[in-house]
Coordinates of C-alpha atoms and ligand atoms in Angstrom, one line a residue:
X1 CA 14.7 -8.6 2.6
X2 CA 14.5 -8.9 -1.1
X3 CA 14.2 -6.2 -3.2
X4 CA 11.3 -6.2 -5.3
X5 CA 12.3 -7.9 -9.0
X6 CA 10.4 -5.5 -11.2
X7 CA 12.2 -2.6 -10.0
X8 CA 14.6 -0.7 -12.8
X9 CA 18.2 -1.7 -12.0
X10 CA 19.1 2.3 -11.3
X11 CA 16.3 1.8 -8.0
X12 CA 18.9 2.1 -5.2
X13 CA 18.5 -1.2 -2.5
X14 CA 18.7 1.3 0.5
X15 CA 17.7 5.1 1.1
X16 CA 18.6 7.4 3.3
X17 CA 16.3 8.8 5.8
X18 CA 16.1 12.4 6.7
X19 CA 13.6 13.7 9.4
X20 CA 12.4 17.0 9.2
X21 CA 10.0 16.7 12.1
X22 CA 12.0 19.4 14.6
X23 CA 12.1 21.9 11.7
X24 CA 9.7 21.4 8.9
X25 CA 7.1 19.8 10.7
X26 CA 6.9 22.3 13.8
X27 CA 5.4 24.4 11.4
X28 CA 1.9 23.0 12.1
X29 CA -0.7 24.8 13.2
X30 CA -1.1 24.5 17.3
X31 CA 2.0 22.5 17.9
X32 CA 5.0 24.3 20.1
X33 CA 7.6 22.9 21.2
X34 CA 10.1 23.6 24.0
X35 CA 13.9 22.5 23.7
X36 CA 13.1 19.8 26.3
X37 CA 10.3 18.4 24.2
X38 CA 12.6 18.7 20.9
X39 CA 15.6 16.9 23.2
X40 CA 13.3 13.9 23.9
X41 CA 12.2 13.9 20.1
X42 CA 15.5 13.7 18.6
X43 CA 16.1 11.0 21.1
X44 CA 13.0 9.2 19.4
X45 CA 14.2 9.9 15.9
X46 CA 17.7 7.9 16.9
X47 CA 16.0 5.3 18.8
X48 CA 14.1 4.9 15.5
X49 CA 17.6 4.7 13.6
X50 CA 16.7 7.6 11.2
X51 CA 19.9 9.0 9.2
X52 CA 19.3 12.7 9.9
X53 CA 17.8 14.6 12.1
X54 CA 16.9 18.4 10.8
X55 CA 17.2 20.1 14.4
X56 CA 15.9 23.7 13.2
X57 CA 17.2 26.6 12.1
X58 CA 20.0 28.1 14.3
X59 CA 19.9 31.4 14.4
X60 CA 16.2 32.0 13.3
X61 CA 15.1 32.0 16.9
X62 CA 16.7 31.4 20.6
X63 CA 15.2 28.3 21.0
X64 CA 16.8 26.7 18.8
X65 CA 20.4 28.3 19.4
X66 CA 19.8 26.3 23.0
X67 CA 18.6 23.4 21.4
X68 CA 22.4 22.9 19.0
X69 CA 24.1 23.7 22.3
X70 CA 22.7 21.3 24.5
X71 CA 21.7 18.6 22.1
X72 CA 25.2 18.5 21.0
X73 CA 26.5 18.2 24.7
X74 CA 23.8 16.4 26.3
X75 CA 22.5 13.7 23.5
X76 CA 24.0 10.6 22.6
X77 CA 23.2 10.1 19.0
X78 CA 24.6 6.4 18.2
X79 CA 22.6 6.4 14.5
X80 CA 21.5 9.6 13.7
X81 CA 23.3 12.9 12.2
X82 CA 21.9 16.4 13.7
X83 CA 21.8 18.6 10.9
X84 CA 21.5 22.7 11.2
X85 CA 19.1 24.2 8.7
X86 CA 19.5 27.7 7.1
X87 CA 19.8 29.1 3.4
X88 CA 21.6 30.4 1.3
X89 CA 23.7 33.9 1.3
X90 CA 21.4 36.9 0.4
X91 CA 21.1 38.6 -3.0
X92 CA 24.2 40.6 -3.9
X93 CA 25.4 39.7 -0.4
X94 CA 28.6 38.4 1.1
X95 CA 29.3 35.2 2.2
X96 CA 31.9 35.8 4.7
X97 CA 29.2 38.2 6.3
X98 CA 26.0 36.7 6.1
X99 CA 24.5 35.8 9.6
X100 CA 23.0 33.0 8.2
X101 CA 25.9 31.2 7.3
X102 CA 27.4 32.0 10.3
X103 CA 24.9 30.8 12.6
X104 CA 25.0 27.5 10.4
X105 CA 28.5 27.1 11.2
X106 CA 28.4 27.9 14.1
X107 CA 25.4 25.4 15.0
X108 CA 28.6 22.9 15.4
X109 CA 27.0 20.0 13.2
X110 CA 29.2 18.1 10.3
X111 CA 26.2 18.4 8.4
X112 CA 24.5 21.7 7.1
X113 CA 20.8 22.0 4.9
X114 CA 20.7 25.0 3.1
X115 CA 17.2 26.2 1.1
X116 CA 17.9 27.4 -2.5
X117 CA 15.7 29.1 -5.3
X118 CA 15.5 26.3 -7.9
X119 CA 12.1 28.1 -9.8
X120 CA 13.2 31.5 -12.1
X121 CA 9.8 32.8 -10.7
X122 CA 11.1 33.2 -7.1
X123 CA 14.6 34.4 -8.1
X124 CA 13.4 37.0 -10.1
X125 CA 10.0 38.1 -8.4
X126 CA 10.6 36.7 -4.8
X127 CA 14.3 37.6 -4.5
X128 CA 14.0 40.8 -7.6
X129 CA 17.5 39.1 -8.5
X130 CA 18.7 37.7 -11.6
X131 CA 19.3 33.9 -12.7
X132 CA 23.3 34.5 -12.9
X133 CA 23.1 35.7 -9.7
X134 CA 20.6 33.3 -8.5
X135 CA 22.9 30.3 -9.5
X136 CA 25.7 32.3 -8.2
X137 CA 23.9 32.8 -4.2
X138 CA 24.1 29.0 -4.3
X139 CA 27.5 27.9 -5.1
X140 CA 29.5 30.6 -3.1
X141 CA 27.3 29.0 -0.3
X142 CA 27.9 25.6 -0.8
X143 CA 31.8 26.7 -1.6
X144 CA 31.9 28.6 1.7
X145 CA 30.3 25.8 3.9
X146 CA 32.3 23.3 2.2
X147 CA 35.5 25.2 2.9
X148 CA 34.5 25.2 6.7
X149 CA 33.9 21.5 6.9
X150 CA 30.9 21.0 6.8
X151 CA 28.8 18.3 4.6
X152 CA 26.1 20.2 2.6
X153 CA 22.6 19.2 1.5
X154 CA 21.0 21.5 -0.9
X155 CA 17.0 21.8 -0.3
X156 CA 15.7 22.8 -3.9
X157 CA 12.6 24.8 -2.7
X158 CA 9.4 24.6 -5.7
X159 CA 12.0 22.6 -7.7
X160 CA 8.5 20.5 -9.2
X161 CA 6.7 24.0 -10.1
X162 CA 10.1 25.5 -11.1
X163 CA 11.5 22.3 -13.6
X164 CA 7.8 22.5 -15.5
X165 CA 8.4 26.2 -16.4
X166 CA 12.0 26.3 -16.5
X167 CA 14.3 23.2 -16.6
X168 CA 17.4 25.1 -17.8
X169 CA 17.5 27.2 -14.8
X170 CA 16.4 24.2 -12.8
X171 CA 19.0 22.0 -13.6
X172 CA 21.6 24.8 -13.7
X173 CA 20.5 25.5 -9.8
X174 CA 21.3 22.0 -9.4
X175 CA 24.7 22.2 -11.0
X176 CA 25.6 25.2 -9.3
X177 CA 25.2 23.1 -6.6
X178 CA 26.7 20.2 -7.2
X179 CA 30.1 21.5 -8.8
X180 CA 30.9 23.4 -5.6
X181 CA 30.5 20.1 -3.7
X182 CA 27.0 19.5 -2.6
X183 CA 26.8 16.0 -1.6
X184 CA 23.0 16.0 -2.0
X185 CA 20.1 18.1 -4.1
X186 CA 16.9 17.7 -2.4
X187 CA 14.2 18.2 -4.9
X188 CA 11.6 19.5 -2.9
X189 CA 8.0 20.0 -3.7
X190 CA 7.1 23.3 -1.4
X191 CA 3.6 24.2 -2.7
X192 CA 2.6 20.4 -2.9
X193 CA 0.7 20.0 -6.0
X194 CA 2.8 17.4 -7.5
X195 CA 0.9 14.1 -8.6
X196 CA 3.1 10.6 -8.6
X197 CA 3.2 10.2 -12.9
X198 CA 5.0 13.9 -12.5
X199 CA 7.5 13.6 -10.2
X200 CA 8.7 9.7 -11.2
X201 CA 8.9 11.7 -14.5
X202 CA 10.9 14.8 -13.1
X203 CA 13.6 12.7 -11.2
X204 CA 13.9 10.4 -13.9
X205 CA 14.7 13.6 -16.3
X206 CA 17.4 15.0 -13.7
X207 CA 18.5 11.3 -12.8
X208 CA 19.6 11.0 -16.7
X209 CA 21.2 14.7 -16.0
X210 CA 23.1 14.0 -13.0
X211 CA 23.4 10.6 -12.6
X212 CA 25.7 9.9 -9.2
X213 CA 27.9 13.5 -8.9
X214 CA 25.3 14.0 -6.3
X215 CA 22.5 12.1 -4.6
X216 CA 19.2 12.8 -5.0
X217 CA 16.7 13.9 -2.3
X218 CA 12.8 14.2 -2.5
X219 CA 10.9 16.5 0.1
X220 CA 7.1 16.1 -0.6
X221 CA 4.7 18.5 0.6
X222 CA 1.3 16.6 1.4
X223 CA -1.2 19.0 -0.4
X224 CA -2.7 16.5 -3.6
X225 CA -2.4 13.6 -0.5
X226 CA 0.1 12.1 -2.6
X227 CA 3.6 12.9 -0.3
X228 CA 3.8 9.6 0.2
X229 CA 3.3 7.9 -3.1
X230 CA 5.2 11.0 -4.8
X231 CA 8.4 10.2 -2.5
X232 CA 7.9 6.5 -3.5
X233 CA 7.5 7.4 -7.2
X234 CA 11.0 9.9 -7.4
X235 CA 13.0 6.7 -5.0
X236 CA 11.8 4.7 -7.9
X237 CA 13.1 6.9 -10.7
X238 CA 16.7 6.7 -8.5
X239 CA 16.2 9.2 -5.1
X240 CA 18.1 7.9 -2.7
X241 CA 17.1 10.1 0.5
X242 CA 13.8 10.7 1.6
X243 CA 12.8 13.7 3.6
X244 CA 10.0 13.8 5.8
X245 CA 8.6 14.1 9.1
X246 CA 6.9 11.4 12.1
X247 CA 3.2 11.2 11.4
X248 CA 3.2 14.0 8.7
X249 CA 3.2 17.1 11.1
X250 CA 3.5 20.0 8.6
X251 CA 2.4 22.8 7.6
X252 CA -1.0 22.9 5.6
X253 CA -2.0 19.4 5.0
X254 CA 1.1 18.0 6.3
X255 CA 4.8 16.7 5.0
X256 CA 5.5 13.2 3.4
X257 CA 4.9 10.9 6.7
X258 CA 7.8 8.5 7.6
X259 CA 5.7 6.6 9.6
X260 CA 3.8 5.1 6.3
X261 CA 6.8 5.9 3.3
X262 CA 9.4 3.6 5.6
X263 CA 7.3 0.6 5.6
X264 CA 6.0 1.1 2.5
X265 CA 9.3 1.5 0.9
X266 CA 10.9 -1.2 3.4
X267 CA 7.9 -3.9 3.2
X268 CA 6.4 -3.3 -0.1
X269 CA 9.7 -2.6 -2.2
X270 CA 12.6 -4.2 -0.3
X271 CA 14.6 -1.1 -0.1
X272 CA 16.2 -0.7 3.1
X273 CA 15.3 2.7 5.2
X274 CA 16.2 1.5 9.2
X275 CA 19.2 -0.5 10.8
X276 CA 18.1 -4.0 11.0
X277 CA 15.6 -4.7 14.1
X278 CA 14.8 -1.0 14.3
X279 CA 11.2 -1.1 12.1
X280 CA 9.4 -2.7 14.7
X281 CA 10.1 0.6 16.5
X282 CA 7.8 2.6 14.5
X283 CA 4.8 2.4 16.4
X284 CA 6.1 3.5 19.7
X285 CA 8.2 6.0 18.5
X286 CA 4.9 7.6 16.5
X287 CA 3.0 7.2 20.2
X288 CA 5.7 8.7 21.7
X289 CA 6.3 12.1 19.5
X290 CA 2.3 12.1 18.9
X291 CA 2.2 12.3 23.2
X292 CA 5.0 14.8 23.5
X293 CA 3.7 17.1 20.9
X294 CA 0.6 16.4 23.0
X295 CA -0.8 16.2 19.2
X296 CA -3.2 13.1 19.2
X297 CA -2.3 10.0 16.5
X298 CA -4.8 10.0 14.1
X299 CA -6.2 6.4 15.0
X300 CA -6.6 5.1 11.3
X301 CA -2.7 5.8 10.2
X302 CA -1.5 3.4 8.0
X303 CA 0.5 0.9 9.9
X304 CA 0.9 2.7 13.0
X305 CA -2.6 3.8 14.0
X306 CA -4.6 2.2 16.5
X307 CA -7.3 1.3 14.3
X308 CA -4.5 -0.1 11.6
X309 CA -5.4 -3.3 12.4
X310 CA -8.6 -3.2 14.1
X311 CA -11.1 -5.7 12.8
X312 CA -15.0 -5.3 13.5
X313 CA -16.3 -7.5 11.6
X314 CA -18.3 -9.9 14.0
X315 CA -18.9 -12.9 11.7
X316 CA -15.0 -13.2 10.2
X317 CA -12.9 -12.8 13.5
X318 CA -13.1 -16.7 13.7
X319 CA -11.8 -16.7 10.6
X320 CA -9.1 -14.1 11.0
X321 CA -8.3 -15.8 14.1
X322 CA -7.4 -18.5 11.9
X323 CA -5.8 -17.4 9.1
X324 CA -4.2 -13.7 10.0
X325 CA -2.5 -13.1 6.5
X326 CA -6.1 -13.5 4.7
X327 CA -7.1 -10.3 6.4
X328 CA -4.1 -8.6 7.2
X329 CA -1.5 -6.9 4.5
X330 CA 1.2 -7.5 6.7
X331 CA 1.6 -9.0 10.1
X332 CA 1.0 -6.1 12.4
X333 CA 4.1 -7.4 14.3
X334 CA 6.7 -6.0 12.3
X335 CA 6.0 -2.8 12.7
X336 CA 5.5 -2.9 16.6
X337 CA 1.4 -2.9 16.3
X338 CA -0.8 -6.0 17.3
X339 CA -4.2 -7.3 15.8
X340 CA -7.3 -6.0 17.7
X341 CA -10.6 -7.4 17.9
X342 CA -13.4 -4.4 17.8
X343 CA -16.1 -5.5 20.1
X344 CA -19.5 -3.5 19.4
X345 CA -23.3 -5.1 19.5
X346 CA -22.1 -6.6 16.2
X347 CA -20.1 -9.2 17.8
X348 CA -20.4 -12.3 17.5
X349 CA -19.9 -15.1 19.7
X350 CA -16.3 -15.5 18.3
X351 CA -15.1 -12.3 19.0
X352 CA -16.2 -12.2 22.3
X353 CA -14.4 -15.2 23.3
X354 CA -10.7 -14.1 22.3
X355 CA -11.9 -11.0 24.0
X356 CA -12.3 -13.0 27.2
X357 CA -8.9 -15.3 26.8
X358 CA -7.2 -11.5 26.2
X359 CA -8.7 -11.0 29.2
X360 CA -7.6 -14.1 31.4
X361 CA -11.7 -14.5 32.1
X362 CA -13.3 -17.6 32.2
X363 CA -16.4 -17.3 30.6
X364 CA -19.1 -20.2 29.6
X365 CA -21.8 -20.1 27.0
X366 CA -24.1 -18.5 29.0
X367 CA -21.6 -15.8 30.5
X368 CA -21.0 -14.8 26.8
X369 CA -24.7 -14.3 25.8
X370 CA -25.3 -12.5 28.5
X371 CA -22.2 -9.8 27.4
X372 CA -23.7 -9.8 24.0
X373 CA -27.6 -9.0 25.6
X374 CA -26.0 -6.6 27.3
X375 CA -24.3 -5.1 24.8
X376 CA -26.7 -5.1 22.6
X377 CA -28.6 -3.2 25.2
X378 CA -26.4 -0.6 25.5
X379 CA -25.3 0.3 22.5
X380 CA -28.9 1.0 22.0
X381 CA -29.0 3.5 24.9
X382 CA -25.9 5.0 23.3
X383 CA -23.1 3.2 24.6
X384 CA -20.0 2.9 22.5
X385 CA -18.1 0.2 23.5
X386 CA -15.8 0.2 20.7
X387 CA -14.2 3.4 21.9
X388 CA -14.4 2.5 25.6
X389 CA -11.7 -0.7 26.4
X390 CA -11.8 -0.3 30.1
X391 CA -15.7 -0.1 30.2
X392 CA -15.9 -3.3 28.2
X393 CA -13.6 -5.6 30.2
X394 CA -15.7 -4.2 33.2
X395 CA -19.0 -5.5 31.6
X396 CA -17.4 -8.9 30.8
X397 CA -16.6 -9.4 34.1
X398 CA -20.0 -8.1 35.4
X399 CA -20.9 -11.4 33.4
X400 CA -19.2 -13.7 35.3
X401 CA -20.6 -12.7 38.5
X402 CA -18.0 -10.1 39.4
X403 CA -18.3 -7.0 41.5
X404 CA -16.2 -4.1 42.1
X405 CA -15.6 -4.2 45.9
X406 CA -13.0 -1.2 46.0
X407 CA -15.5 1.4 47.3
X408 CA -19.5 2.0 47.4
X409 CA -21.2 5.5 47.1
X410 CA -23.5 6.1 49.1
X411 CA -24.2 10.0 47.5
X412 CA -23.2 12.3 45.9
X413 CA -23.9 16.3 45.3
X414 CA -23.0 18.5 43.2
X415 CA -23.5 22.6 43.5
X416 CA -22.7 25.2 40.8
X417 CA -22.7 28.5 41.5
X418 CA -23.0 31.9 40.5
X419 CA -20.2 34.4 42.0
X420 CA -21.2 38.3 42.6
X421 CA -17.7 38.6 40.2
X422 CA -19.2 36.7 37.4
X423 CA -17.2 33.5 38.1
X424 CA -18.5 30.1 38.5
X425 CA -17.4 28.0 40.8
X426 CA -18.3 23.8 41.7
X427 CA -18.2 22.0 44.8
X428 CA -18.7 18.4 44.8
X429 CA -19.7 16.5 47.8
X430 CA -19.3 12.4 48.3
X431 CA -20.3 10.0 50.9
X432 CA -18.3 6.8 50.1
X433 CA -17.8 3.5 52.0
X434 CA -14.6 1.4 52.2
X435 CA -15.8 -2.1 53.2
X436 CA -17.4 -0.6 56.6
X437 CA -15.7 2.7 56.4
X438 CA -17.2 6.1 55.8
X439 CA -15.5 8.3 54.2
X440 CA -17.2 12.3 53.7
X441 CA -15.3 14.6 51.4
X442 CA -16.0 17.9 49.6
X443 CA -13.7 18.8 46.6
X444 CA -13.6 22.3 44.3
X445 CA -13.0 22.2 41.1
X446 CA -13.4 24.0 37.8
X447 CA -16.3 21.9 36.5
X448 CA -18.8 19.2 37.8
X449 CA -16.6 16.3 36.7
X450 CA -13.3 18.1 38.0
X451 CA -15.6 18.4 41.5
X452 CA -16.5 15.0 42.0
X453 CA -12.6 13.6 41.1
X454 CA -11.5 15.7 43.6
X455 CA -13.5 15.1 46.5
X456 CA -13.4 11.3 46.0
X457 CA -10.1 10.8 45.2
X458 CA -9.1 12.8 48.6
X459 CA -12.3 10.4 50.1
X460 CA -10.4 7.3 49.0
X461 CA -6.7 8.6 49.5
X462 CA -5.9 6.5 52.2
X463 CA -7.5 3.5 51.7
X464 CA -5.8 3.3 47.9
X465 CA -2.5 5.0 47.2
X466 CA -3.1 3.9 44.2
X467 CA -5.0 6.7 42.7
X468 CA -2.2 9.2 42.9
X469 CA -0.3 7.2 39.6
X470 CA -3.9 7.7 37.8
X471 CA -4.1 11.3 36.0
X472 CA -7.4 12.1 33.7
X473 CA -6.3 12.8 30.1
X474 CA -8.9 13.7 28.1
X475 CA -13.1 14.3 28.6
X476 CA -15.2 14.1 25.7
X477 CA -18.9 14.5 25.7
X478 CA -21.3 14.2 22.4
X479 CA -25.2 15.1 22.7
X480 CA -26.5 12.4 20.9
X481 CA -29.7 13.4 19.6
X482 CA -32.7 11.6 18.8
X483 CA -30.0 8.5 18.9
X484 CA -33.2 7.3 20.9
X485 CA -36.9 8.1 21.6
X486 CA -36.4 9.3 24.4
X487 CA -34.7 12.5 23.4
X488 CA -31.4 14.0 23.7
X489 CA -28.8 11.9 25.6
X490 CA -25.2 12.6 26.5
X491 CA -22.6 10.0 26.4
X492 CA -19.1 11.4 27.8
X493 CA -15.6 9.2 26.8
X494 CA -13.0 9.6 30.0
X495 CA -9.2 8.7 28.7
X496 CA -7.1 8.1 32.0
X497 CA -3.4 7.1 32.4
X498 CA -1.3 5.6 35.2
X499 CA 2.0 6.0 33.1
X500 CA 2.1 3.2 32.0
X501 CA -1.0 2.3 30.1
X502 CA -3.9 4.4 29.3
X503 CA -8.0 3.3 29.1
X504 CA -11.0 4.8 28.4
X505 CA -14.3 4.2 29.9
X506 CA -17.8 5.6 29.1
X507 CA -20.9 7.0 30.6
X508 CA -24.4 7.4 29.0
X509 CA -27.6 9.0 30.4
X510 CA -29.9 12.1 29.9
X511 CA -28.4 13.8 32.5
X512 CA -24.7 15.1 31.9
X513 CA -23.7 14.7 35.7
X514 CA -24.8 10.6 35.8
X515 CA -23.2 9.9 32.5
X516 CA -19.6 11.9 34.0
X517 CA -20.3 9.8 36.9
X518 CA -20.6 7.0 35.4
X519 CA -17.3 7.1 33.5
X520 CA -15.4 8.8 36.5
X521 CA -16.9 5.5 38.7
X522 CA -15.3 3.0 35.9
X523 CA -12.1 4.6 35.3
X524 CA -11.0 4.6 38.8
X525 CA -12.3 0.7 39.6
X526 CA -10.0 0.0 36.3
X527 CA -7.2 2.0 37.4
X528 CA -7.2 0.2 40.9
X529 CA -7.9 -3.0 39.0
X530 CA -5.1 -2.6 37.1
X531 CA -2.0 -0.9 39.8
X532 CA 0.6 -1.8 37.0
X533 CA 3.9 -2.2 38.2
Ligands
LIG1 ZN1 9.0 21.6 3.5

């Protein structure tokens, strides 16, 4: 790696990682999670090779009392530090009896994050304290957690809003800090507004203040869009540790996301973030925590994102096929994704083919125009082949004279109805044939689609095992309207997993039963196509 020439010489040629997803980032809107799930994440984040790992705040609720107890017992960290998050000693308090410091203590980590007023505004209208005693609620802390052992980062909470107003007491918040033995300032930017010029501007300024008696941390809020390009702008003016979470989960609009500000800072600059070997991690690790949060990857996330490096256009796939780096900003590789090949009724002939060879499928001239007939077709129906791997590969196949000889349906009926209580309940009835087998089953469930799983999964239990490993994930219809003349039209997307690999397949027709169908039908013959290991 080589570190990017026109860089000032007081750029440092590594930073230090700190993830904030456990504390920070739990903060979003409709994510919980339970000690297991933050177990299994901190796992991630060392797996990853991330410096530190903000576990939460001990003592602000029970769960994450239990989660310092048992990660401390139970995890084997080889790369990453857990860190114990609190603040600093009330107002006029005590630090020898303040619960928070306690709890910090007692959290059992070397390394403590405490939050500190670095903006006059919230010391004297927030805390209705004074700036002596302001400065003062940060270095007995620091001095008290020091004296107990422990390492001490200082988060310096609106310190952007607070330095434009009111750098003396800025700075001096950063002082207090340091002089008791703070071995980092975060300068963090809470409310988000910061643009890039301003904060390469504002760490520059303290750089020139501080220089090395401490290092210097950003923690970018993602409100302007900017968290990113802001932490990038203050590692430039000489930060050294960059806070922020996997895949931006934060409050609001989200924190400064590690998944993009590590390979930018990495690739782009040459400044080291990971252990050597461990950035081609990123893309699993993202999957991962995205699947245990059970919050969906946004598909067009830089680098990591399914659609990162996703190319659609028909007419140039020959030529990315060819030359990669003319289309690509980096190779895909590097940071565990791959190069995928859109296919949609704008495909050409090119793309198509490495679709086949992906595939292992033979497929002549004539095999391929009649995919892209049929595609075109389709997608004119309502189709959506893009989004819908498993349906395509099924198509392609259909090309070459395939068949899907697991199972054939003979009918199928589905009743809704109406109970005396109010409640609605579905019964799904299937007639199925395995080779010259009949199989008659009836399944409940708590919808049509739910119904028809049911009963034939328990119709083709015994004749394919199989099914059991193959769990529905995810059901999404769309009316699409006037998409055609023919009027409204549904098209549902089925996501389905067997653990180890997941697909989606797609059904289209007017009638919202036949277009489930449809999709149910495909996503089992791909599942039993594929068995995996
Ligand atoms: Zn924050």
């Amino acid at each position: 790696m080589t570190t990017d020439p026109t860089l000032a010489s007081h750029v440092p040629s590594s930073v230090e990682v700190f993830d904030t997803t456990l504390r920070d980032g739990l903060q979003v809107e409709g994510v919980s999670a339970t000690v297991e799930d933050k177990l299994r994440i901190a796992e991630q984040l060392d797996f990853l090779g991330v410096h530190f790992i903000e576990g939460g705040w001990p003592g602000a609720n029970p769960k994450d009392i239990e989660f310092f107890q048992r990660a401390l017992t139970e995890l084997r960290l080889t790369t990453s530090a857990m860190v114990a998050f609190g603040s600093t000693r009330k107002p006029k308090g005590k630090v020898d009896d303040d619960a928070t410091l306690r709890n910090l203590i007692e959290a059992g980590t070397s390394a403590v994050c405490i939050v500190a007023k670095s903006w006059d505004y919230h010391v004297l209208n927030a805390l209705q304290t004074t700036l002596d005693e302001g400065a003062l609620m940060i270095s007995d802390s620091v001095e008290y957690l020091r004296a107990h052992d422990k390492q001490v980062l200082v988060d310096m909470e609106h310190f952007f809003d607070g330095y434009k107003r009111n750098p003396e007491f800025a700075l001096r918040a950063l002082e207090a800090a340091i002089i008791t033995g703070a071995s980092h300032v975060v300068l963090c930017d809470t409310n988000g507004g910061s643009l890039p010029h301003e904060v390469e501007q504002i760490v520059g300024d303290v750089y020139r203040h501080i220089g090395d008696d401490a290092i210097i941390g950003i923690h970018c809020h993602d409100d302007t869009g900017c968290a990113v390009a802001n932490s990038m702008a203050a590692v430039r003016a000489g930060g050294r540790h960059v806070q922020g979470t996997v895949n931006g989960l934060g409050e609001r609009t989200g924190n400064c996301n590690l998944t993009t500000v590590i390979p930018n800072l990495q690739m782009k600059l040459g400044i080291e973030c990971l252990p050597a070997g461990r950035l081609e991690r990123l893309t699993s690790v993202s999957n991962h925590i995205a699947e245990v949060l059970n919050r969906p990857l946004n598909p067009q996330a830089p680098y990591v994102g399914s659609s990162a490096f996703a190319h659609k256009a028909g007419l140039h796939v020959s030529a990315i096929v060819r030359a990669k780096d003319a289309y690509e900003h980096i190779d895909p590789e590097l940071v565990g994704n791959g190069t995928r090949f859109v296919v949609s009724e704008m495909a050409g002939r090119a793309t198509l083919t490495i679709k086949a060879e992906e595939l292992g499928l033979a497929m002549d001239g004539p095999a391929i125009n009649q995919v892209i007939d049929d595609l075109k077709r389709l997608e004119h129906e309502g189709y959506h082949f893009e989004a819908a791997d498993a349906s395509l590969e099924l198509l392609m196949r259909r090309a070459t004279g395939w068949q899907q000889d697991f199972f054939r349906m003979e009918s199928m009926r589905v009743i809704t109805d109406e109970l005396p209580s109010g409640q609605f309940t579905t019964e799904a009835t299937v007639k199925v044939w395995v080779g010259d087998q009949r199989f008659v089953q009836t399944g409940e469930g708590n919808g049509p689609v739910n119904a028809i799983d049911t009963a034939l999964r328990a119709a083709l239990a015994s004749a394919f095992p199989a099914l059991d490993r193959i769990h529905l994930v995810d059901f999404k219809v769309r009316i699409l309207d006037g998409a055609t003349a023919t009027g409204a039209i549904t098209r549902v997307l089925l996501d389905a997993t067997n653990g180890d690999r997941s697909w989606t397949t797609i059904g289209v027709s007017a009638n919202i039963i036949e277009a489930s169908w449809r999709a149910l039908e495909e996503s089992l013959v791909f599942g039993l196509l594929h068995p995996g290991e």
